[in-house]
Coordinates of C-alpha atoms in Angstrom, one line a residue:
M1 CA -1.2 -2.0 -1.6
R2 CA -3.1 0.1 -2.0
T3 CA -12.1 1.8 -1.9
S4 CA -20.2 1.7 -1.6
S5 CA -21.8 3.2 -3.8
S6 CA -24.3 2.1 -0.7
R7 CA -23.8 6.8 -0.1
R8 CA -27.2 8.1 1.0
G9 CA -26.3 12.3 3.0
R10 CA -24.0 12.7 5.4
R11 CA -22.3 10.3 7.3
T12 CA -23.9 7.2 6.1
A13 CA -21.7 4.7 7.2
M14 CA -19.7 3.1 4.6
T15 CA -20.2 -1.2 3.3
A16 CA -17.0 -2.8 5.1
I17 CA -15.7 -5.1 3.1
V18 CA -12.6 -6.0 2.0
A19 CA -11.5 -6.4 -1.3
A20 CA -9.3 -9.2 -1.3
A21 CA -7.4 -11.1 -3.3
A22 CA -9.0 -11.4 -6.7
V23 CA -9.0 -14.5 -8.3
V24 CA -5.8 -16.1 -9.9
T25 CA -2.4 -16.0 -7.8
G26 CA 1.1 -18.1 -7.8
A27 CA 2.3 -18.8 -11.7
A28 CA -0.4 -16.9 -12.9
L29 CA 0.9 -13.6 -11.7
L30 CA 0.8 -11.6 -14.4
T31 CA -1.3 -14.0 -17.2
G32 CA -1.9 -11.1 -20.0
C33 CA -2.5 -10.5 -23.4
G34 CA -0.1 -8.5 -24.6
G35 CA 3.5 -8.7 -25.9
G36 CA 2.3 -9.5 -29.5
D37 CA 2.1 -12.8 -28.8
G38 CA -0.2 -13.2 -30.9
K39 CA -3.7 -14.2 -30.0
G40 CA -6.5 -11.7 -30.1
D41 CA -9.3 -12.4 -29.1
G42 CA -12.0 -10.8 -31.5
A43 CA -11.0 -6.5 -31.0
A44 CA -10.7 -6.4 -35.2
G45 CA -14.1 -8.8 -35.7
G46 CA -16.1 -6.1 -33.8
G47 CA -15.9 -9.4 -30.5
R48 CA -15.5 -9.6 -27.3
I49 CA -12.5 -8.7 -26.6
T50 CA -11.1 -9.5 -23.0
L51 CA -9.1 -7.4 -21.0
R52 CA -7.7 -9.1 -18.3
I53 CA -5.8 -6.4 -15.0
G54 CA -2.5 -7.6 -13.1
T55 CA -2.8 -6.7 -9.2
F56 CA -1.1 -7.2 -6.5
G57 CA -2.7 -6.5 -2.8
S58 CA -5.9 -5.2 -1.8
F59 CA -8.0 -2.4 -4.7
G60 CA -10.8 -3.1 -4.2
Y61 CA -12.2 -3.2 -8.2
D62 CA -13.6 -7.0 -7.9
N63 CA -16.5 -8.7 -8.1
T64 CA -16.8 -10.7 -5.1
T65 CA -15.8 -8.7 -2.2
G66 CA -14.6 -5.1 -3.6
A67 CA -16.1 -2.8 -4.9
K68 CA -18.0 -4.5 -8.3
L69 CA -16.6 -2.2 -10.6
Y70 CA -15.7 -5.7 -13.1
A71 CA -19.2 -6.5 -13.3
E72 CA -20.4 -2.5 -13.8
Y73 CA -17.9 -1.9 -16.1
E74 CA -19.1 -5.1 -18.2
K75 CA -22.8 -4.5 -18.2
A76 CA -21.6 -1.4 -19.7
H77 CA -19.6 -2.1 -21.7
P78 CA -20.7 -6.3 -22.9
N79 CA -18.1 -6.5 -25.5
I80 CA -15.4 -6.6 -22.8
K81 CA -15.2 -9.3 -20.3
I82 CA -12.4 -7.7 -17.2
E83 CA -10.2 -10.5 -15.5
E84 CA -7.8 -9.9 -12.6
S85 CA -4.5 -11.7 -10.9
N86 CA -4.1 -10.9 -7.8
V87 CA -0.7 -11.5 -5.1
A88 CA -0.2 -9.5 -2.0
D89 CA 3.8 -9.8 -2.1
G90 CA 4.4 -6.4 -4.3
Q91 CA 8.3 -7.6 -4.2
K92 CA 7.6 -10.8 -6.4
Y93 CA 5.6 -9.0 -8.6
W94 CA 7.7 -6.1 -10.1
D95 CA 10.4 -8.7 -10.4
T96 CA 7.8 -11.0 -11.9
L97 CA 6.6 -7.4 -13.8
K98 CA 10.1 -5.9 -14.9
L99 CA 11.0 -9.1 -16.5
R100 CA 8.5 -9.7 -18.6
L101 CA 8.8 -5.6 -20.3
S102 CA 12.0 -7.2 -20.9
R103 CA 11.2 -10.3 -23.4
N104 CA 7.6 -7.7 -24.5
S105 CA 5.9 -10.6 -23.4
G106 CA 3.3 -12.5 -20.9
L107 CA 1.4 -8.9 -20.2
A108 CA -1.9 -7.9 -18.7
D109 CA -3.9 -5.1 -20.9
I110 CA -3.9 -3.0 -17.8
Q111 CA -1.0 -3.3 -14.3
A112 CA -0.6 -2.0 -11.4
L113 CA 2.0 0.0 -10.2
E114 CA 3.1 1.0 -6.4
V115 CA 4.9 3.7 -5.8
G116 CA 7.6 3.0 -4.8
Y117 CA 9.3 1.6 -8.3
I118 CA 6.9 4.7 -10.1
A119 CA 10.6 6.1 -10.4
E120 CA 11.6 2.7 -12.2
A121 CA 8.8 2.6 -14.4
T122 CA 9.0 6.9 -15.4
G123 CA 13.6 6.6 -15.7
P124 CA 15.1 6.3 -19.3
A125 CA 15.2 2.3 -19.4
M126 CA 11.4 1.4 -18.5
A127 CA 9.8 4.8 -19.7
D128 CA 8.5 3.7 -24.1
K129 CA 7.8 0.5 -22.0
W130 CA 4.0 1.7 -21.3
A131 CA 0.8 4.2 -22.7
D132 CA 0.7 7.8 -22.1
L133 CA -2.6 7.8 -20.3
G134 CA -2.3 12.0 -20.7
K135 CA -3.3 11.0 -24.5
T136 CA -4.7 7.8 -24.6
G137 CA -8.2 6.8 -22.6
G138 CA -10.0 10.4 -21.9
A139 CA -8.5 10.2 -18.2
D140 CA -9.0 14.2 -16.6
L141 CA -5.4 14.0 -15.5
G142 CA -6.9 17.0 -13.4
A143 CA -8.6 15.4 -11.1
F144 CA -6.2 14.3 -9.4
L145 CA -3.5 15.3 -7.3
D146 CA -1.4 17.4 -9.1
W147 CA 2.0 15.3 -6.4
K148 CA 0.1 12.0 -7.6
V149 CA 0.7 12.5 -11.9
K150 CA 3.7 15.0 -11.5
Q151 CA 5.2 11.1 -10.1
A152 CA 3.8 9.6 -13.2
T153 CA 5.2 12.1 -15.4
T154 CA 8.1 10.6 -18.2
G155 CA 10.7 13.2 -18.3
D156 CA 9.0 14.1 -21.6
G157 CA 6.0 15.0 -20.6
K158 CA 4.5 11.6 -21.5
V159 CA 2.2 10.6 -18.2
I160 CA 2.5 6.0 -17.7
G161 CA -0.1 6.1 -14.5
L162 CA -3.3 6.9 -13.6
G163 CA -3.1 7.3 -9.8
T164 CA -6.0 4.2 -7.6
D165 CA -5.3 5.7 -4.2
I166 CA -2.2 7.5 -1.9
G167 CA -1.3 5.8 2.0
P168 CA -2.0 8.6 4.6
M169 CA -0.5 6.8 8.1
A170 CA -2.0 6.5 11.6
I171 CA -1.8 3.8 14.4
C172 CA -4.3 1.2 14.5
Y173 CA -4.4 -0.6 17.9
N174 CA -6.9 -3.7 19.6
K175 CA -8.7 -1.6 22.1
D176 CA -9.1 -5.4 23.7
L177 CA -5.5 -4.9 24.5
F178 CA -4.9 -1.7 25.3
A179 CA -7.9 -2.1 28.1
Q180 CA -6.5 -5.3 29.3
A181 CA -2.5 -3.7 29.8
K182 CA -4.7 -0.2 31.6
L183 CA -3.4 1.7 28.8
P184 CA -6.2 4.5 27.6
T185 CA -8.8 3.2 25.1
D186 CA -10.6 6.2 23.4
R187 CA -8.2 7.3 20.6
T188 CA -7.1 10.9 21.7
E189 CA -6.0 10.3 24.7
V190 CA -4.0 7.6 23.1
A191 CA -2.5 9.5 20.4
K192 CA -1.6 12.0 23.0
L193 CA 1.0 8.9 24.5
W194 CA 2.6 9.6 21.2
A195 CA 2.1 13.0 20.0
G196 CA 4.5 14.3 17.8
D197 CA 7.5 11.0 18.5
W198 CA 8.4 7.9 17.4
A199 CA 10.6 7.9 20.9
K200 CA 7.0 8.6 22.4
F201 CA 5.7 5.3 20.5
L202 CA 8.3 2.8 21.3
Q203 CA 7.8 5.0 25.2
A204 CA 4.1 3.8 25.7
G205 CA 5.6 0.1 24.2
E206 CA 7.6 -0.2 26.6
T207 CA 4.0 0.4 29.2
Y208 CA 2.4 -1.7 27.4
K209 CA 5.2 -4.8 27.5
K210 CA 4.6 -4.3 32.3
N211 CA 1.3 -5.7 31.4
A212 CA 1.3 -7.2 28.0
P213 CA -1.6 -10.0 28.2
A214 CA 0.2 -13.0 27.8
G215 CA 1.0 -14.4 24.5
T216 CA 0.9 -10.9 23.4
A217 CA 3.3 -8.0 21.3
F218 CA 2.3 -4.1 21.8
H219 CA 3.7 -4.3 17.5
D220 CA 3.4 -6.5 15.2
S221 CA 6.8 -6.3 13.0
A222 CA 9.8 -4.5 13.1
S223 CA 9.6 -4.1 10.0
G224 CA 6.4 -2.6 9.2
L225 CA 7.7 -0.4 12.0
F226 CA 10.7 0.7 10.1
N227 CA 8.4 1.5 6.2
A228 CA 6.1 3.9 9.2
V229 CA 8.3 6.0 10.5
V230 CA 10.5 6.6 7.3
S231 CA 7.7 6.9 5.6
S232 CA 6.9 10.6 8.4
E233 CA 10.4 11.3 6.5
P234 CA 10.4 14.7 4.3
L235 CA 13.9 12.8 3.0
Q236 CA 13.7 8.1 2.7
Y237 CA 16.3 6.5 -0.3
A238 CA 16.6 9.0 -2.1
N239 CA 18.3 13.2 -1.9
A240 CA 17.0 15.9 -3.2
K241 CA 17.2 15.2 -6.2
G242 CA 16.3 12.3 -6.7
E243 CA 19.3 10.1 -6.5
L244 CA 19.6 7.2 -4.2
D245 CA 21.5 8.2 -0.8
Y246 CA 19.9 5.6 1.7
E247 CA 23.3 5.3 4.3
N248 CA 23.6 9.0 4.1
S249 CA 19.7 9.9 5.0
P250 CA 18.5 10.9 8.5
G251 CA 14.9 9.2 7.4
V252 CA 16.0 5.9 6.4
K253 CA 19.0 6.4 9.9
R254 CA 15.7 7.2 12.1
A255 CA 13.8 4.2 10.7
W256 CA 16.7 2.0 11.8
D257 CA 17.1 3.2 15.1
T258 CA 13.7 2.9 15.5
A259 CA 13.2 -0.1 14.3
V260 CA 16.6 -2.2 16.0
A261 CA 15.1 -0.5 19.4
A262 CA 11.2 -2.0 18.9
V263 CA 13.4 -5.1 18.4
Q264 CA 16.4 -4.5 21.3
A265 CA 13.1 -3.8 23.8
G266 CA 10.8 -7.0 23.0
L267 CA 8.3 -5.0 21.5
T268 CA 7.8 -6.6 18.8
A269 CA 5.7 -10.0 17.5
K270 CA 8.9 -10.4 14.9
L271 CA 6.2 -11.1 11.9
R272 CA 7.1 -10.9 8.7
Q273 CA 4.0 -8.4 7.5
F274 CA 2.6 -10.1 4.4
D275 CA 4.3 -13.1 4.8
E276 CA 3.4 -16.7 2.5
K277 CA 2.4 -18.2 5.2
G278 CA 0.0 -16.2 6.8
T279 CA 1.1 -16.0 10.1
W280 CA 0.7 -12.4 10.3
N281 CA -2.8 -12.7 9.1
A282 CA -3.9 -15.4 12.0
A283 CA -2.0 -13.0 14.5
F284 CA -4.3 -10.7 13.1
K285 CA -7.6 -12.9 13.8
N286 CA -5.5 -14.0 17.3
S287 CA -5.2 -11.0 18.7
K288 CA -1.6 -11.5 19.3
F289 CA -0.4 -7.9 19.2
A290 CA -1.7 -4.9 20.1
T291 CA -1.0 -2.3 17.3
V292 CA 0.3 -2.5 13.5
A293 CA 1.6 1.0 11.6
C294 CA -1.9 2.1 9.2
P295 CA -1.7 3.0 6.3
S296 CA -5.5 3.5 5.1
W297 CA -5.0 0.5 3.3
M298 CA -4.8 -1.5 6.0
T299 CA -8.0 -0.6 7.5
G300 CA -9.8 -3.1 5.1
I301 CA -6.1 -6.0 5.3
I302 CA -7.4 -5.9 9.3
K303 CA -11.1 -6.3 8.6
E304 CA -10.5 -9.9 5.9
Q305 CA -7.4 -10.9 8.8
A306 CA -9.8 -10.0 12.0
G307 CA -12.4 -11.0 11.4
P308 CA -16.4 -11.0 12.7
E309 CA -15.5 -12.5 15.6
N310 CA -13.0 -9.0 16.2
Q311 CA -15.6 -6.3 15.1
G312 CA -15.3 -3.5 17.3
K313 CA -12.0 -4.2 19.2
W314 CA -9.4 -2.1 15.9
D315 CA -10.1 1.1 16.1
I316 CA -8.0 4.4 14.4
A317 CA -5.9 7.2 16.5
A318 CA -3.8 9.3 15.0
P319 CA 0.4 9.1 13.9
P320 CA 3.0 10.2 15.8
V321 CA 4.4 12.1 12.9
A322 CA 1.8 12.2 9.8
G323 CA 3.7 10.6 6.7
N324 CA 2.1 8.6 3.4
W325 CA 3.1 4.3 3.3
G326 CA 1.9 3.3 -0.4
G327 CA -0.7 4.3 -2.9
S328 CA -0.4 2.7 -6.8
F329 CA -0.8 3.9 -10.2
L330 CA -2.5 1.6 -13.1
T331 CA -0.5 2.0 -16.1
V332 CA -0.7 0.3 -19.7
P333 CA 2.0 -1.7 -20.9
K334 CA 1.7 -0.8 -24.9
S335 CA 2.8 -3.8 -26.1
G336 CA -1.2 -5.1 -25.7
E337 CA -3.5 -5.7 -27.8
H338 CA -6.0 -3.5 -26.5
V339 CA -4.0 -0.7 -26.0
K340 CA -7.1 1.8 -26.4
E341 CA -9.3 -0.6 -24.7
A342 CA -6.9 -1.2 -22.2
A343 CA -6.7 2.9 -21.1
E344 CA -10.0 3.8 -21.3
L345 CA -10.4 0.9 -18.8
A346 CA -7.5 1.9 -16.0
A347 CA -8.8 5.8 -17.0
W348 CA -12.9 5.0 -15.8
L349 CA -11.6 3.0 -12.8
T350 CA -9.6 5.7 -11.1
A351 CA -11.8 8.2 -12.2
P352 CA -13.2 10.3 -8.6
A353 CA -17.1 8.1 -8.6
Q354 CA -14.3 4.4 -8.3
H355 CA -12.1 6.7 -6.3
A356 CA -15.0 6.6 -3.6
K357 CA -17.1 3.6 -4.3
V358 CA -13.6 2.0 -3.5
F359 CA -13.0 3.8 -0.3
G360 CA -16.8 2.9 0.7
V361 CA -15.8 -0.5 0.2
N362 CA -12.8 -1.4 1.0
G363 CA -11.5 2.0 3.4
N364 CA -8.6 3.5 0.3
I365 CA -7.8 7.0 0.3
P366 CA -8.1 8.6 -3.3
S367 CA -6.3 10.7 -5.5
T368 CA -8.0 12.6 -6.9
K369 CA -9.2 15.8 -5.2
D370 CA -12.6 16.2 -4.5
T371 CA -13.4 13.7 -3.9
L372 CA -10.8 13.7 -1.7
T373 CA -12.3 16.5 0.3
S374 CA -15.6 15.3 -0.4
T375 CA -18.9 14.8 1.9
A376 CA -19.1 11.2 1.8
V377 CA -15.4 10.7 2.3
Q378 CA -14.4 13.2 5.2
E379 CA -17.5 11.4 7.1
A380 CA -17.2 8.3 6.0
K381 CA -17.4 5.4 8.6
L382 CA -16.6 1.9 8.4
P383 CA -18.8 -0.5 10.5
Y384 CA -16.0 -3.0 11.1
F385 CA -14.7 0.3 13.6
G386 CA -17.4 0.7 15.4
D387 CA -18.1 5.3 15.7
T388 CA -14.6 5.9 14.3
P389 CA -14.3 9.0 12.3
I390 CA -12.4 6.7 9.2
G391 CA -12.3 9.6 6.8
R392 CA -11.5 12.5 9.1
I393 CA -9.4 10.6 10.5
Y394 CA -7.8 10.2 7.8
S395 CA -8.5 12.9 5.1
E396 CA -6.8 15.2 7.5
A397 CA -3.6 13.5 7.4
A398 CA -3.4 12.9 4.1
A399 CA -3.5 17.2 3.9
G400 CA -0.1 17.1 5.2
I401 CA 1.1 15.0 3.0
T402 CA 5.0 17.2 1.5
P403 CA 5.5 13.4 -0.7
A404 CA 9.5 12.5 -0.2
P405 CA 12.0 12.2 -3.4
I406 CA 12.1 9.2 -4.9
S407 CA 14.6 6.9 -7.1
R408 CA 13.9 4.3 -9.6
W409 CA 15.6 2.0 -6.4
D410 CA 13.4 3.3 -3.8
G411 CA 10.9 -0.2 -4.2
Q412 CA 13.7 -2.9 -3.7
V413 CA 15.9 -1.2 -1.3
K414 CA 13.5 -1.0 1.4
T415 CA 12.6 -4.8 0.2
F416 CA 16.9 -4.8 1.7
L417 CA 16.5 -3.2 4.5
T418 CA 13.2 -5.1 5.4
D419 CA 13.2 -8.0 4.9
N420 CA 17.1 -8.5 4.6
G421 CA 18.3 -5.7 7.1
I422 CA 15.5 -5.3 9.8
L423 CA 14.1 -9.3 9.9
D424 CA 17.1 -10.7 10.2
I425 CA 17.9 -9.1 13.5
E426 CA 14.5 -10.1 15.4
Q427 CA 14.0 -13.2 13.7
R428 CA 16.9 -14.3 13.9
G429 CA 19.3 -11.8 16.5
T430 CA 22.1 -10.4 13.7
D431 CA 23.9 -8.0 15.0
P432 CA 22.3 -4.1 14.2
A433 CA 25.7 -3.6 12.9
K434 CA 26.3 -6.7 10.7
A435 CA 22.5 -6.4 9.3
W436 CA 23.0 -2.5 8.3
E437 CA 26.6 -4.3 6.4
N438 CA 24.2 -6.9 4.7
V439 CA 22.3 -5.1 3.3
K440 CA 24.5 -2.3 1.4
R441 CA 26.5 -5.8 0.3
L442 CA 22.8 -6.1 -1.2
V443 CA 22.6 -3.0 -2.5
D444 CA 25.9 -3.0 -4.6
D445 CA 26.0 -6.9 -5.9
K446 CA 21.6 -6.2 -6.9
I447 CA 22.0 -2.7 -8.2
D448 CA 23.3 -1.2 -10.8
K449 CA 24.1 3.0 -9.7

């Protein structure tokens, strides 16, 4: 899940404000004006209309802690008011979105969509639910990374989503905790600890554990580690044909074995990322773990959750193996009342100029080619991370991304593997073999293959 207009000249520091959950949570998860409910708000009569956007995580568009893109667009389009509904849990967001798509009711004018669900959204059961953004809204599809456009393209060539960001991987680490554990703190030396092998990452964890400050763990979450490892694999949940095949996937096996080994070695803080109680968030602020798998969008979360008292304590090193964790799209349900206006807003929000503004605030790596390779991105820094060359680190990681095949069930299977598999091992002491069988039963029961 998923990034200031103050970029001037070379090596200009980025504004380090993190996009937070924007305006509405909970039951208003996907508040919408679409779905043919007959409640217009002035479009037909030329009056002011409200465009509603449903998002999850941190997209960095909002007027409070984001890039203030909504205010900018509203100023240029005085007939349009923008409202965003945002939640933290992407799986709950998707489950609700699917339900409302099936009912053709309660949808926002624009719905964000995570890459783990894009194959299902472009599949035959859902493909006709979306507006074709290759023909509506004026988006320049050629500006996006080719593979990003391909991911959002249906079998009959309709483009249902415009790329927001991608998720090149790194490892973020707490320099103070590393120093106390007698580990190097220079990012180049830190990267050497685990270069080329996730097993070396666990070895670094063992070294940390020997001198760990009381009450701290090497890594935040075994599920987060699983996601990081699987995201660096050429085959993940699907085979080369895009068919679900997680049971035979060498990538899933390596990720599962690595996560289990981390649990069994006592290297994790046993936390569930993005938990609703805020335990994971509080652990950032209280410096309870030394490392977190860190796709580009994680930098904003660290800044917000660790807080100003921890500014300068976190740094970023290259990961053991390059990978891509996450990345999202903006879609427009075609049943909405304001499809044309929504498509135009989606195209504007995902244009290179806006990608650069969001990156400047939130650190979300753009999915547009020119922005990704621009000097502003390549030489950018986030003040929260001091002199860390965040732009260079993540843009270099992005250059090495080769997207894995995806199936329509990837997002759901990932949730089963992490929240119902790895988490049970980590928090409840479930035997790994039993946890794996539990995941298989869930997949067989919940997914119609």
